[in-house]
JSON list of C-alpha atoms in Angstrom, two decimals:
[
{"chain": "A", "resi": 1, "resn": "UNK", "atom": "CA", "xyz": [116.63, 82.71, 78.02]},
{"chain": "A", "resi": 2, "resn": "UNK", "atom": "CA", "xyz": [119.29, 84.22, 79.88]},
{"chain": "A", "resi": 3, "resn": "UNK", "atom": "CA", "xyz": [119.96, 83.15, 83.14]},
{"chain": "A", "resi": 4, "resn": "UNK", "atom": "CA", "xyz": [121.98, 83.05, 86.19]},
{"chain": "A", "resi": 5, "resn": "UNK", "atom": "CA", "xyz": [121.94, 80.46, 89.04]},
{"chain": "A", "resi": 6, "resn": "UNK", "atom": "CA", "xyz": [123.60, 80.46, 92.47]},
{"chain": "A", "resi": 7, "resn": "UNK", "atom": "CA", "xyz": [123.13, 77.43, 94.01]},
{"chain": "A", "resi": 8, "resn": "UNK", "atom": "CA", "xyz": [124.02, 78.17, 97.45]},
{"chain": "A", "resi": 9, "resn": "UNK", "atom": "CA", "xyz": [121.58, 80.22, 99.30]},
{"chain": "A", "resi": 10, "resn": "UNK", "atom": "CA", "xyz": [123.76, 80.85, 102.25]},
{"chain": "A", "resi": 11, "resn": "UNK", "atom": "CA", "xyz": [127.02, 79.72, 103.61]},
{"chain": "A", "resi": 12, "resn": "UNK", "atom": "CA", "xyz": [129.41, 80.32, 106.51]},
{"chain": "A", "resi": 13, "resn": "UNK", "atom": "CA", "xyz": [133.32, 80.59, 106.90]},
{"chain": "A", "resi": 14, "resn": "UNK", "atom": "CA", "xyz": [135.22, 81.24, 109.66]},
{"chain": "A", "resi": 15, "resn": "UNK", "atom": "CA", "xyz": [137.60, 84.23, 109.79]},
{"chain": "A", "resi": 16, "resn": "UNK", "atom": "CA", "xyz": [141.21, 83.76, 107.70]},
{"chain": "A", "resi": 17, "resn": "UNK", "atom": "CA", "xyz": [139.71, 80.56, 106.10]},
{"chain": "A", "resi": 18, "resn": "UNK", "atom": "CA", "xyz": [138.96, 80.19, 102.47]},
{"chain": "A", "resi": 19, "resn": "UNK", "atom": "CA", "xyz": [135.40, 79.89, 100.77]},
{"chain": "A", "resi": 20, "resn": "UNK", "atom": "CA", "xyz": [134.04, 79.88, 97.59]},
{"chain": "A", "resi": 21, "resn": "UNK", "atom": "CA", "xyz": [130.80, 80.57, 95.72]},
{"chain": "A", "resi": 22, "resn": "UNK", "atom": "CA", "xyz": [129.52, 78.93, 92.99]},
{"chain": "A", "resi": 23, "resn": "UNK", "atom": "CA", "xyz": [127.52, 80.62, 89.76]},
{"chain": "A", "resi": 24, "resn": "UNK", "atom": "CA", "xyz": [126.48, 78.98, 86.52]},
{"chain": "A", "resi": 25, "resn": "UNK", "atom": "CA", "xyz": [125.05, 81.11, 83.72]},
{"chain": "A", "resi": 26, "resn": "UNK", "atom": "CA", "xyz": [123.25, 80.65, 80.43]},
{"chain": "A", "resi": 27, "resn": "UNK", "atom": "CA", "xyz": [123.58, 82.81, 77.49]},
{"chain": "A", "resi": 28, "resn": "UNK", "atom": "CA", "xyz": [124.03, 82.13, 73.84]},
{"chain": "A", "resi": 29, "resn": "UNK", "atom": "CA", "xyz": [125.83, 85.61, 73.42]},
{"chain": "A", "resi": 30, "resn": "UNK", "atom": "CA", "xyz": [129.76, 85.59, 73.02]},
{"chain": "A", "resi": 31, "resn": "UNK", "atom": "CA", "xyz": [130.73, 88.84, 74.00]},
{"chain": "A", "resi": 32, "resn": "UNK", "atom": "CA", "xyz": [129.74, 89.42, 77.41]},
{"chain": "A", "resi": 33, "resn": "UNK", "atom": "CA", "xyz": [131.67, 90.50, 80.93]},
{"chain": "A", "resi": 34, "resn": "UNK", "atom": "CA", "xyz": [130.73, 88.84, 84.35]},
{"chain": "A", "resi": 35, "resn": "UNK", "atom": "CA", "xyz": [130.64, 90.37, 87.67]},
{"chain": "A", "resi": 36, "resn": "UNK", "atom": "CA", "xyz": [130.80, 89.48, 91.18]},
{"chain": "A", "resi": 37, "resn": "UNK", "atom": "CA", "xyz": [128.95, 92.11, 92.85]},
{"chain": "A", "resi": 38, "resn": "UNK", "atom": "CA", "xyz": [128.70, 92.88, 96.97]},
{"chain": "A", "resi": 39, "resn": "UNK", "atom": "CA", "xyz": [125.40, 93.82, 98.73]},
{"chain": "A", "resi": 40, "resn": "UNK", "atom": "CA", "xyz": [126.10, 94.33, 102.89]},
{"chain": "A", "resi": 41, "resn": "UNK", "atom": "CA", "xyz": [123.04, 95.88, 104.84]},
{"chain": "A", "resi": 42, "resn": "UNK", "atom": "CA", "xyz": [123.97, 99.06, 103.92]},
{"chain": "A", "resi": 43, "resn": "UNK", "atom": "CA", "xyz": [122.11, 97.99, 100.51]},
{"chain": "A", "resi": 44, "resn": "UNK", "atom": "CA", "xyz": [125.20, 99.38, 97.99]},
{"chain": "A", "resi": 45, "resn": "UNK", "atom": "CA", "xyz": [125.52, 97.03, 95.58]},
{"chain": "A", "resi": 46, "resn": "UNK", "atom": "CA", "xyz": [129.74, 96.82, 95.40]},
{"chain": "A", "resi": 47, "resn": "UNK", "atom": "CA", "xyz": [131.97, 95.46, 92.84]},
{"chain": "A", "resi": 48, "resn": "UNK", "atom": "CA", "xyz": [134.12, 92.76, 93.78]},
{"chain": "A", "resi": 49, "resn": "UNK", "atom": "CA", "xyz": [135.67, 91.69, 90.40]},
{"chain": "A", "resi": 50, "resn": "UNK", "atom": "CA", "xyz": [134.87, 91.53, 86.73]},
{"chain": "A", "resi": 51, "resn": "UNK", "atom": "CA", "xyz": [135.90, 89.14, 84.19]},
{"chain": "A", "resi": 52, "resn": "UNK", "atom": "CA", "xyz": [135.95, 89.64, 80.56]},
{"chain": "A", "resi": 53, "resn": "UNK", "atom": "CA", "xyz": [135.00, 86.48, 78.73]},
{"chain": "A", "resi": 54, "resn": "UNK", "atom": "CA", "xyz": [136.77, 86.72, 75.64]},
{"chain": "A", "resi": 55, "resn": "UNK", "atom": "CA", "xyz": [139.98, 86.38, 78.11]},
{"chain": "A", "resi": 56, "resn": "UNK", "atom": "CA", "xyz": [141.22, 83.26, 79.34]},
{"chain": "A", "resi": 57, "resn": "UNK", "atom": "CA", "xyz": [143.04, 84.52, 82.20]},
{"chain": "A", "resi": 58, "resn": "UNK", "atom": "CA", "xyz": [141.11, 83.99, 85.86]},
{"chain": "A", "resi": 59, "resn": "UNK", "atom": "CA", "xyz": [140.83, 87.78, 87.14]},
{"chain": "A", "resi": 60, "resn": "UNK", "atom": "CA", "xyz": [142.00, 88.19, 90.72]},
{"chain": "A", "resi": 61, "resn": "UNK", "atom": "CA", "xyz": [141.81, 91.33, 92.70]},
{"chain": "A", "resi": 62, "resn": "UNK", "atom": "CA", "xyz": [143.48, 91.56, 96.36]},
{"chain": "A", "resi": 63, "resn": "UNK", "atom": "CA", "xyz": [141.81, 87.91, 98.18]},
{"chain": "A", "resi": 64, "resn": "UNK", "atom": "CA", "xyz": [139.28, 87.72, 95.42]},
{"chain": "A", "resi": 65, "resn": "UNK", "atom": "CA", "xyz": [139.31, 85.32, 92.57]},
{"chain": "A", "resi": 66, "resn": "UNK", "atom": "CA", "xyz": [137.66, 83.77, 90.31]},
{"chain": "A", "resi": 67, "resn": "UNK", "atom": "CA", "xyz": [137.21, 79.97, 88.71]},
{"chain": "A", "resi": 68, "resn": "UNK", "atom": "CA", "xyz": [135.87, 80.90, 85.27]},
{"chain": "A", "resi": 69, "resn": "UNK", "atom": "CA", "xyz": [134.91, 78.39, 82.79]},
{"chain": "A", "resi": 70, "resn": "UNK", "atom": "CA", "xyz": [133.49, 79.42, 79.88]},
{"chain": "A", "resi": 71, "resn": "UNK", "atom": "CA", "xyz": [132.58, 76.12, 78.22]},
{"chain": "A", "resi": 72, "resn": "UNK", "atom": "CA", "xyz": [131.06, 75.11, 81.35]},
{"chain": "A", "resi": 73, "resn": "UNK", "atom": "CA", "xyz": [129.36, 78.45, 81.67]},
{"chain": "A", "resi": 74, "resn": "UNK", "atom": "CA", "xyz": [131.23, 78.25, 85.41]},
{"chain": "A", "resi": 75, "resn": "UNK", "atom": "CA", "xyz": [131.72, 81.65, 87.58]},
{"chain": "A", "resi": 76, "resn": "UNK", "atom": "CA", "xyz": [132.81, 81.13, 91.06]},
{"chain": "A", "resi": 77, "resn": "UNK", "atom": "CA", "xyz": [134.55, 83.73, 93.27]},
{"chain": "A", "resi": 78, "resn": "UNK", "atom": "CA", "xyz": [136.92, 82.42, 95.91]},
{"chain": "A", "resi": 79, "resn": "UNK", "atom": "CA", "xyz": [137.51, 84.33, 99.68]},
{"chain": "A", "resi": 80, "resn": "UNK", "atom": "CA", "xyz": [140.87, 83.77, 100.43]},
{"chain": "A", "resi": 81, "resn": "UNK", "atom": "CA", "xyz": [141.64, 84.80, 104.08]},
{"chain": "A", "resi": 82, "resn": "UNK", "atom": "CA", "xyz": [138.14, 86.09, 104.61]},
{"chain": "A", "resi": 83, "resn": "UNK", "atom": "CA", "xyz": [137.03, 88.88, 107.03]},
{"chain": "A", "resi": 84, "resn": "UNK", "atom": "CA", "xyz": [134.51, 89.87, 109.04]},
{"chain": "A", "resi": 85, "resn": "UNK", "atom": "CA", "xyz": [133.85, 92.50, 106.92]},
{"chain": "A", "resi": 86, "resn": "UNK", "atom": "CA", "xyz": [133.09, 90.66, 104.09]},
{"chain": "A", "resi": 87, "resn": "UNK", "atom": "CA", "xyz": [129.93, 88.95, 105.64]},
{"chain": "A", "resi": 88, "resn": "UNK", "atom": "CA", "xyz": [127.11, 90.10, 102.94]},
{"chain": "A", "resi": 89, "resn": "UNK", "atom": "CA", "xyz": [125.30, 89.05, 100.01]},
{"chain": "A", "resi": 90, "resn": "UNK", "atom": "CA", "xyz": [127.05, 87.99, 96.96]},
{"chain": "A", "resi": 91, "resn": "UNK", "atom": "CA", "xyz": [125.39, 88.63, 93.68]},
{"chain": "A", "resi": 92, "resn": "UNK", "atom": "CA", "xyz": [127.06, 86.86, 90.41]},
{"chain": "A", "resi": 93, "resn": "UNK", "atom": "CA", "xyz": [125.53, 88.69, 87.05]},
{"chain": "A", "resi": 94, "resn": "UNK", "atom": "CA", "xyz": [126.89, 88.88, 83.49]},
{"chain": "A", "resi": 95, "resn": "UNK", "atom": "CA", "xyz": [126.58, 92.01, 81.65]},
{"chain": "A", "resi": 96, "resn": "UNK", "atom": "CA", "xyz": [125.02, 91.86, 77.93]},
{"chain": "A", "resi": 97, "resn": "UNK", "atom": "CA", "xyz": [124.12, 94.49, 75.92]},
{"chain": "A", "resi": 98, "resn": "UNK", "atom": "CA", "xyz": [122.32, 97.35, 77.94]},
{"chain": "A", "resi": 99, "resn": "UNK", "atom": "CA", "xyz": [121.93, 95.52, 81.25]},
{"chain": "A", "resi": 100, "resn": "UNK", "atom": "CA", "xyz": [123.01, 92.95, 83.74]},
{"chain": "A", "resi": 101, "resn": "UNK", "atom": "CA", "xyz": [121.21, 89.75, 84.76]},
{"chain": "A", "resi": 102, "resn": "UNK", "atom": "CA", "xyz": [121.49, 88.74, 88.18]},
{"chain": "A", "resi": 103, "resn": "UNK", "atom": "CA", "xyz": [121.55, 85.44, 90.13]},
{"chain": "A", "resi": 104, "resn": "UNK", "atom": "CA", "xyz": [119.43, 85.17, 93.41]},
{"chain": "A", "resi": 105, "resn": "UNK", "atom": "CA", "xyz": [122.25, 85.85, 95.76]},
{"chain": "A", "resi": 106, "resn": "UNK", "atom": "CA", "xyz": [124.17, 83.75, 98.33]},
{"chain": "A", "resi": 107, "resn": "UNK", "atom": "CA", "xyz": [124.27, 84.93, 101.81]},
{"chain": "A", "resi": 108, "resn": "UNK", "atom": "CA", "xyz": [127.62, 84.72, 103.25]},
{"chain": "A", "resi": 109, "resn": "UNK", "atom": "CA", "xyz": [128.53, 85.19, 106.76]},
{"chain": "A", "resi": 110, "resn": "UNK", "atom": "CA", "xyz": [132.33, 84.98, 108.20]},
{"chain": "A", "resi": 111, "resn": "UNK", "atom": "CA", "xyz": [132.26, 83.93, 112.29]},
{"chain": "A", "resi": 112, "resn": "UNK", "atom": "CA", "xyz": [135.03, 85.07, 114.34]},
{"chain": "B", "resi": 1, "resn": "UNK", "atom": "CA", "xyz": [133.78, 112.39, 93.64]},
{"chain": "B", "resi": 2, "resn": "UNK", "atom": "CA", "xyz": [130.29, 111.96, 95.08]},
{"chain": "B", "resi": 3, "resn": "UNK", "atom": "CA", "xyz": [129.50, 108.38, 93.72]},
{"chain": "B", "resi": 4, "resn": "UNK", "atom": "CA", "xyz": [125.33, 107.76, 92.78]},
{"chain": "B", "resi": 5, "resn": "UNK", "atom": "CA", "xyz": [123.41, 109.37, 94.76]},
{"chain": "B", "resi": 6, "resn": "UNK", "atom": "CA", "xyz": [119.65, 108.61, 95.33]},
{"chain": "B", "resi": 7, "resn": "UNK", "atom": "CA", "xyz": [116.62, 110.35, 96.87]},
{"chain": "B", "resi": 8, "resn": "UNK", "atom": "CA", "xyz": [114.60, 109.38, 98.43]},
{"chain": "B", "resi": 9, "resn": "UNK", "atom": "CA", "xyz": [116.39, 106.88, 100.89]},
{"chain": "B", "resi": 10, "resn": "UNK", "atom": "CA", "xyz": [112.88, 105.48, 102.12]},
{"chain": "B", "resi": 11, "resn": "UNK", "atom": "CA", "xyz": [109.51, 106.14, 101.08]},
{"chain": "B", "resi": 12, "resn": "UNK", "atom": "CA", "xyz": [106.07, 104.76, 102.21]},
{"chain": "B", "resi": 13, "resn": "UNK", "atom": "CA", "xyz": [103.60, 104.99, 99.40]},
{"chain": "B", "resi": 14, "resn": "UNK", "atom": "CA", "xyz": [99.35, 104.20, 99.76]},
{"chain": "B", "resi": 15, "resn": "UNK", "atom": "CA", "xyz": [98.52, 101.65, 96.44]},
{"chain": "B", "resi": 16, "resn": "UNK", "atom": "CA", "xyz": [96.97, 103.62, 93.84]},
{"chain": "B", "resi": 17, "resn": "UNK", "atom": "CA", "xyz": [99.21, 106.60, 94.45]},
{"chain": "B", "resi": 18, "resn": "UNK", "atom": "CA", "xyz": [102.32, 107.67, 92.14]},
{"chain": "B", "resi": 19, "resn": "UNK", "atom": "CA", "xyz": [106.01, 107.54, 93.19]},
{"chain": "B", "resi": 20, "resn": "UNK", "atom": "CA", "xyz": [109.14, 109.45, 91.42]},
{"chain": "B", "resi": 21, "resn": "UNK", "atom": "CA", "xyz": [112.36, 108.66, 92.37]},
{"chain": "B", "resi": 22, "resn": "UNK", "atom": "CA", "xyz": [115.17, 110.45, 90.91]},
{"chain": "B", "resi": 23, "resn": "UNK", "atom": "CA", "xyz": [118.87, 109.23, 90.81]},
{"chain": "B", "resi": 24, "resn": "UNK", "atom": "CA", "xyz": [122.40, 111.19, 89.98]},
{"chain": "B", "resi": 25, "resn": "UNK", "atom": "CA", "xyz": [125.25, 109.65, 88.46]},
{"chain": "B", "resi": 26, "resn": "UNK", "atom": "CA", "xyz": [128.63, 109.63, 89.05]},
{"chain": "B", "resi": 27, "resn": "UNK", "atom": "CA", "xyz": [130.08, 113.24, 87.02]},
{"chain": "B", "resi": 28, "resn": "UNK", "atom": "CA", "xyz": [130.98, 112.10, 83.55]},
{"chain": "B", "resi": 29, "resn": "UNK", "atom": "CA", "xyz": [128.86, 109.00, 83.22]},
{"chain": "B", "resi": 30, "resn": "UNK", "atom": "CA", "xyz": [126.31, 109.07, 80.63]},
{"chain": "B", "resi": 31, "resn": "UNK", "atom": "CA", "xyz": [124.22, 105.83, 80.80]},
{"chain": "B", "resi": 32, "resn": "UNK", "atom": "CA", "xyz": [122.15, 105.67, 84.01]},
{"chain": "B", "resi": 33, "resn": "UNK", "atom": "CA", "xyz": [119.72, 102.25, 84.55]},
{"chain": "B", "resi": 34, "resn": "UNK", "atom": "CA", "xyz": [117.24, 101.24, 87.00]},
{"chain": "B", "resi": 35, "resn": "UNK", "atom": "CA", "xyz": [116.70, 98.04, 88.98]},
{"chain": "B", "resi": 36, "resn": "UNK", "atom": "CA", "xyz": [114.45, 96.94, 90.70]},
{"chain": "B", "resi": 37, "resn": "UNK", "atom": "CA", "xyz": [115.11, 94.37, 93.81]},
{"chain": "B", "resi": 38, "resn": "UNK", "atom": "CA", "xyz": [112.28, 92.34, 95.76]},
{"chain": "B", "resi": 39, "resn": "UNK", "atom": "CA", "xyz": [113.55, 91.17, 99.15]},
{"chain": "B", "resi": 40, "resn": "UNK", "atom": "CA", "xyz": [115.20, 87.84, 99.17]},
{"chain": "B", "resi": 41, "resn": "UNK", "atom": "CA", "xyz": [115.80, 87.91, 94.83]},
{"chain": "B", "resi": 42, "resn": "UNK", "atom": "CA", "xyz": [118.54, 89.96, 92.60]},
{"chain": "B", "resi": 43, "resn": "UNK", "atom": "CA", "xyz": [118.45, 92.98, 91.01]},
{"chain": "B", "resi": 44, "resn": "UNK", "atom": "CA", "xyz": [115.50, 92.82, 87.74]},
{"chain": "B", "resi": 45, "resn": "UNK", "atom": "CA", "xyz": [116.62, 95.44, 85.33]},
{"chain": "B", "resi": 46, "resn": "UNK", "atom": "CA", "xyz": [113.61, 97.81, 84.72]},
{"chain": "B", "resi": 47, "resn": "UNK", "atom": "CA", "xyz": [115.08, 100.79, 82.04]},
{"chain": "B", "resi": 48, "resn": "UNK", "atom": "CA", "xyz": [118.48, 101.94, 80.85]},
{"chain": "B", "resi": 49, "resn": "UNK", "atom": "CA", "xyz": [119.06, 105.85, 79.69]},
{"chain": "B", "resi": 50, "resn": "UNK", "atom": "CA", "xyz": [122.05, 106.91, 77.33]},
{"chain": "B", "resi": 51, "resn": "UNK", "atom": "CA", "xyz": [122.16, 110.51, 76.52]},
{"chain": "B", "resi": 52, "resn": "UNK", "atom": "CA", "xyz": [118.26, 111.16, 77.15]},
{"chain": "B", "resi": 53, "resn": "UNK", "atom": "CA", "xyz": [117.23, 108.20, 74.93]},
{"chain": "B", "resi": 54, "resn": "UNK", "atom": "CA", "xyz": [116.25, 104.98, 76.01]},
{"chain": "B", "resi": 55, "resn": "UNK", "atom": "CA", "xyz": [118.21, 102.05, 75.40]},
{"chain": "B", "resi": 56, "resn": "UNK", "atom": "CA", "xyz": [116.69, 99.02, 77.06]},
{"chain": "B", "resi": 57, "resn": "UNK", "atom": "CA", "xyz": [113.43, 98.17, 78.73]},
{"chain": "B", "resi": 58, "resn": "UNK", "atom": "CA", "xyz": [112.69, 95.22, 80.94]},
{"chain": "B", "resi": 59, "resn": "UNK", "atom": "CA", "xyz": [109.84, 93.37, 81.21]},
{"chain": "B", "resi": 60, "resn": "UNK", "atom": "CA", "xyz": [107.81, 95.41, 83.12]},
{"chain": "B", "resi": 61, "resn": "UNK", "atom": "CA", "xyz": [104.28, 97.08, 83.07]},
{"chain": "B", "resi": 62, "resn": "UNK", "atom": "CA", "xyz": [103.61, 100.39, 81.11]},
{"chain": "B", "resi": 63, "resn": "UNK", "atom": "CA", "xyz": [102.75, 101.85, 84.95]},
{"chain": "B", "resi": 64, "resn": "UNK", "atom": "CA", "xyz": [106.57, 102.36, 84.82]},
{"chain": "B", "resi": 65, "resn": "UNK", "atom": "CA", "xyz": [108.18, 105.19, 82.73]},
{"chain": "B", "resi": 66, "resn": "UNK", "atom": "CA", "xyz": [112.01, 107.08, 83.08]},
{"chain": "B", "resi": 67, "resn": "UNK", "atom": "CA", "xyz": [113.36, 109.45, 81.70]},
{"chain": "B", "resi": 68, "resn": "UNK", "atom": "CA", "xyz": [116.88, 111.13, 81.87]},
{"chain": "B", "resi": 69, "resn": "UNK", "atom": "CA", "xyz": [117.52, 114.79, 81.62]},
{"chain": "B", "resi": 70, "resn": "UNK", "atom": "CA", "xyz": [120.42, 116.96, 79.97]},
{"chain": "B", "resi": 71, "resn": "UNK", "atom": "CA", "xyz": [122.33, 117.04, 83.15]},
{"chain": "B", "resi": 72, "resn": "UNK", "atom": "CA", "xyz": [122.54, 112.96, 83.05]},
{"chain": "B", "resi": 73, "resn": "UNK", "atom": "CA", "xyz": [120.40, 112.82, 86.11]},
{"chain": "B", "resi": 74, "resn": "UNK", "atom": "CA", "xyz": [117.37, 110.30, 85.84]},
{"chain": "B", "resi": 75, "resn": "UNK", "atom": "CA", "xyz": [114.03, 110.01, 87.32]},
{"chain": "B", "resi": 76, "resn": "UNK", "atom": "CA", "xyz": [111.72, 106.59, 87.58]},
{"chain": "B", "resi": 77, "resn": "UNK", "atom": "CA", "xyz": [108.16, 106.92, 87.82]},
{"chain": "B", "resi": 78, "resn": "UNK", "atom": "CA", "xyz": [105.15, 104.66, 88.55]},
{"chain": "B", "resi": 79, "resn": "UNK", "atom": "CA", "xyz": [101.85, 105.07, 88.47]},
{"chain": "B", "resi": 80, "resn": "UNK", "atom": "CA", "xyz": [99.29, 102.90, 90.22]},
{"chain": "B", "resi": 81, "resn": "UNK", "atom": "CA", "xyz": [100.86, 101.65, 92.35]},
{"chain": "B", "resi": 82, "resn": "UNK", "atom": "CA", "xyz": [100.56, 97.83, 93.61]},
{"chain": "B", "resi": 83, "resn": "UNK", "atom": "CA", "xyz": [101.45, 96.20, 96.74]},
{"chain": "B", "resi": 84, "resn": "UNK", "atom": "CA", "xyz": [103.89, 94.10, 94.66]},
{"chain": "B", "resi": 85, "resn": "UNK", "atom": "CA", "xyz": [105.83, 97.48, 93.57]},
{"chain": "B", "resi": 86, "resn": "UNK", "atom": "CA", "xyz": [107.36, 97.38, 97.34]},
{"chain": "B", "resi": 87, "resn": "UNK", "atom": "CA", "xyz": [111.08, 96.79, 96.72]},
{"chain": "B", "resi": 88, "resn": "UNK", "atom": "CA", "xyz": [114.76, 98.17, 96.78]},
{"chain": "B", "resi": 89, "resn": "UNK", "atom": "CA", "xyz": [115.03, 100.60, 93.51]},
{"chain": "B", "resi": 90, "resn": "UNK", "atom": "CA", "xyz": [118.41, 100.97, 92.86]},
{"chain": "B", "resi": 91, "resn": "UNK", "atom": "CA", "xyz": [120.25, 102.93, 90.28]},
{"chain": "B", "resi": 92, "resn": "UNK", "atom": "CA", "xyz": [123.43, 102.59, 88.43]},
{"chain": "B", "resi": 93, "resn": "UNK", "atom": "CA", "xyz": [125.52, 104.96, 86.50]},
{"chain": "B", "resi": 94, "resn": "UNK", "atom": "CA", "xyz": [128.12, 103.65, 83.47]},
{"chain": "B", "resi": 95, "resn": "UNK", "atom": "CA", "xyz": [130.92, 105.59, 81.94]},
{"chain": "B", "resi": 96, "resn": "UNK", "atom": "CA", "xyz": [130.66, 104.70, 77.90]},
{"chain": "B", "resi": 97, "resn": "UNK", "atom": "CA", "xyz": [133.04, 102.18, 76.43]},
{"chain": "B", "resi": 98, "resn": "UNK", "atom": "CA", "xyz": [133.82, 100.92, 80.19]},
{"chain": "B", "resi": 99, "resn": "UNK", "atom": "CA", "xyz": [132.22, 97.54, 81.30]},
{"chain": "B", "resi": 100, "resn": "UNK", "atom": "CA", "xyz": [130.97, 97.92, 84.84]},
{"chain": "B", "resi": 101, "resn": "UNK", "atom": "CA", "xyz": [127.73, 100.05, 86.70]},
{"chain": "B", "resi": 102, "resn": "UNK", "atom": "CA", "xyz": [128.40, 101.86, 89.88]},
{"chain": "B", "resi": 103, "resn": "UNK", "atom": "CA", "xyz": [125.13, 101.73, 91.98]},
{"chain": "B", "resi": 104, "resn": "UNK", "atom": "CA", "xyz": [123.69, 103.64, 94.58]},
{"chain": "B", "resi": 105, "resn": "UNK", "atom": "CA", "xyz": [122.53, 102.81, 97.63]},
{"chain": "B", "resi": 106, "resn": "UNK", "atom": "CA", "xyz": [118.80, 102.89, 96.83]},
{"chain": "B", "resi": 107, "resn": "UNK", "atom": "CA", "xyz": [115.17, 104.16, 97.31]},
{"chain": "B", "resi": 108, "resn": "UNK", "atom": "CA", "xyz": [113.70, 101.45, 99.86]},
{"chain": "B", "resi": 109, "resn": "UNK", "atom": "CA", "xyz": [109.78, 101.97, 98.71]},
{"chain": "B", "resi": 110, "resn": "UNK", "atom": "CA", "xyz": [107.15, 100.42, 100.48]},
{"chain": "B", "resi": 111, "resn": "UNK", "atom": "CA", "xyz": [103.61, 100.31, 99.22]},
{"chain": "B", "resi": 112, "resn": "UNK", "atom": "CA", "xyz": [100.93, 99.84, 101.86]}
]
């Protein structure tokens, strides 16, 4: 089975500090792209980043990262200098043929 | 560029009764998919459409059909509706040979 597991089901950071979230997957596929994908209350579901696993390079976009670790099946997205505006759900998924397959989210609010 | 745009925004629904949402993608994309998203879980991938053929089904009951019409758009139906059925339906448009779904902001449908 296919599967995607956030462990943390909410955490907190305070404005210009650093946080990361943590996402393990399973898949026996090879081929495959992961996302980190952005859900505030406006419902949107926003990319963050995307990482290609054939490539061994971490993608980073702007204060976005990622930790990925493709033996370990390892996807976590560091918040570097994090803003108020990024307080929302974080949804980790990996794309295979056809479709994504999402994790169950991790609630993240930034405090002033 | 309009991004995916979805209609209804909200809809209130009697169990039993049908529903058709409809969904446009982004100009030039192709593929169009559905999810669908109980409150408090990820996105569960229900269909996706590539040039008017279907291309993937998730595991869902035969009450739910799509289809996807020459101009790319997309409509989801179900029938019989269930209590269960109340969720976030969001759709997301793909541009062939690029990894990555842009989503819309959803059809909140609530079955009462």
């Amino acid at each position: 089975a296919q599967t995607v597991t956030q462990s943390q089901p909410e955490m907190s950071v305070q404005e210009a500090e650093t946080v990361t979230l943590s996402c393990t997957y399973d898949t026996s596929e090879n081929n495959y792209y992961l996302f980190w994908y952005k859900q505030p209350p406006s419902r949107q579901m926003i990319l963050v980043i995307r990482q290609e696993a054939y490539k061994q390079q971490n993608a980073t976009e702007n204060r976005f990262s990622v930790n990925f670790q493709k033996a370990a099946k390892s996807f976590s997205l560091k918040i570097s200098d994090s803003q108020l505006g990024d307080t929302a759900m974080y949804f980790c998924a990996f794309m295979v043929p056809d479709k994504l397959i999402f994790g169950t989210g991790t609630r993240l609010q930034v405090f002033p | 560029d309009a991004g995916v745009t979805q209609s209804p925004t909200h809809l209130i629904k009697t169990r039993g009764q049908h529903v058709t949402l409809r969904c446009s993608p982004i100009s030039g994309h192709k593929s169009v998919s559905w999810y669908q998203q109980v409150l408090g879980q990820g996105p569960q991938f229900i269909f996706q459409y590539y040039e008017k053929e279907e291309r993937g089904r998730g595991n869902f009951p035969d009450r739910f059909s799509a289809r996807q019409f020459p101009n790319y758009s997309s409509e989801l139906n179900v029938n019989a509706l269930l209590l269960g059925d109340s969720a976030l339906y969001l759709c997301a448009s793909s541009f062939p040979g690029l990894s990555g779904y842009t989503f819309g902001s959803g059809t909140r449908l609530t079955v009462v």
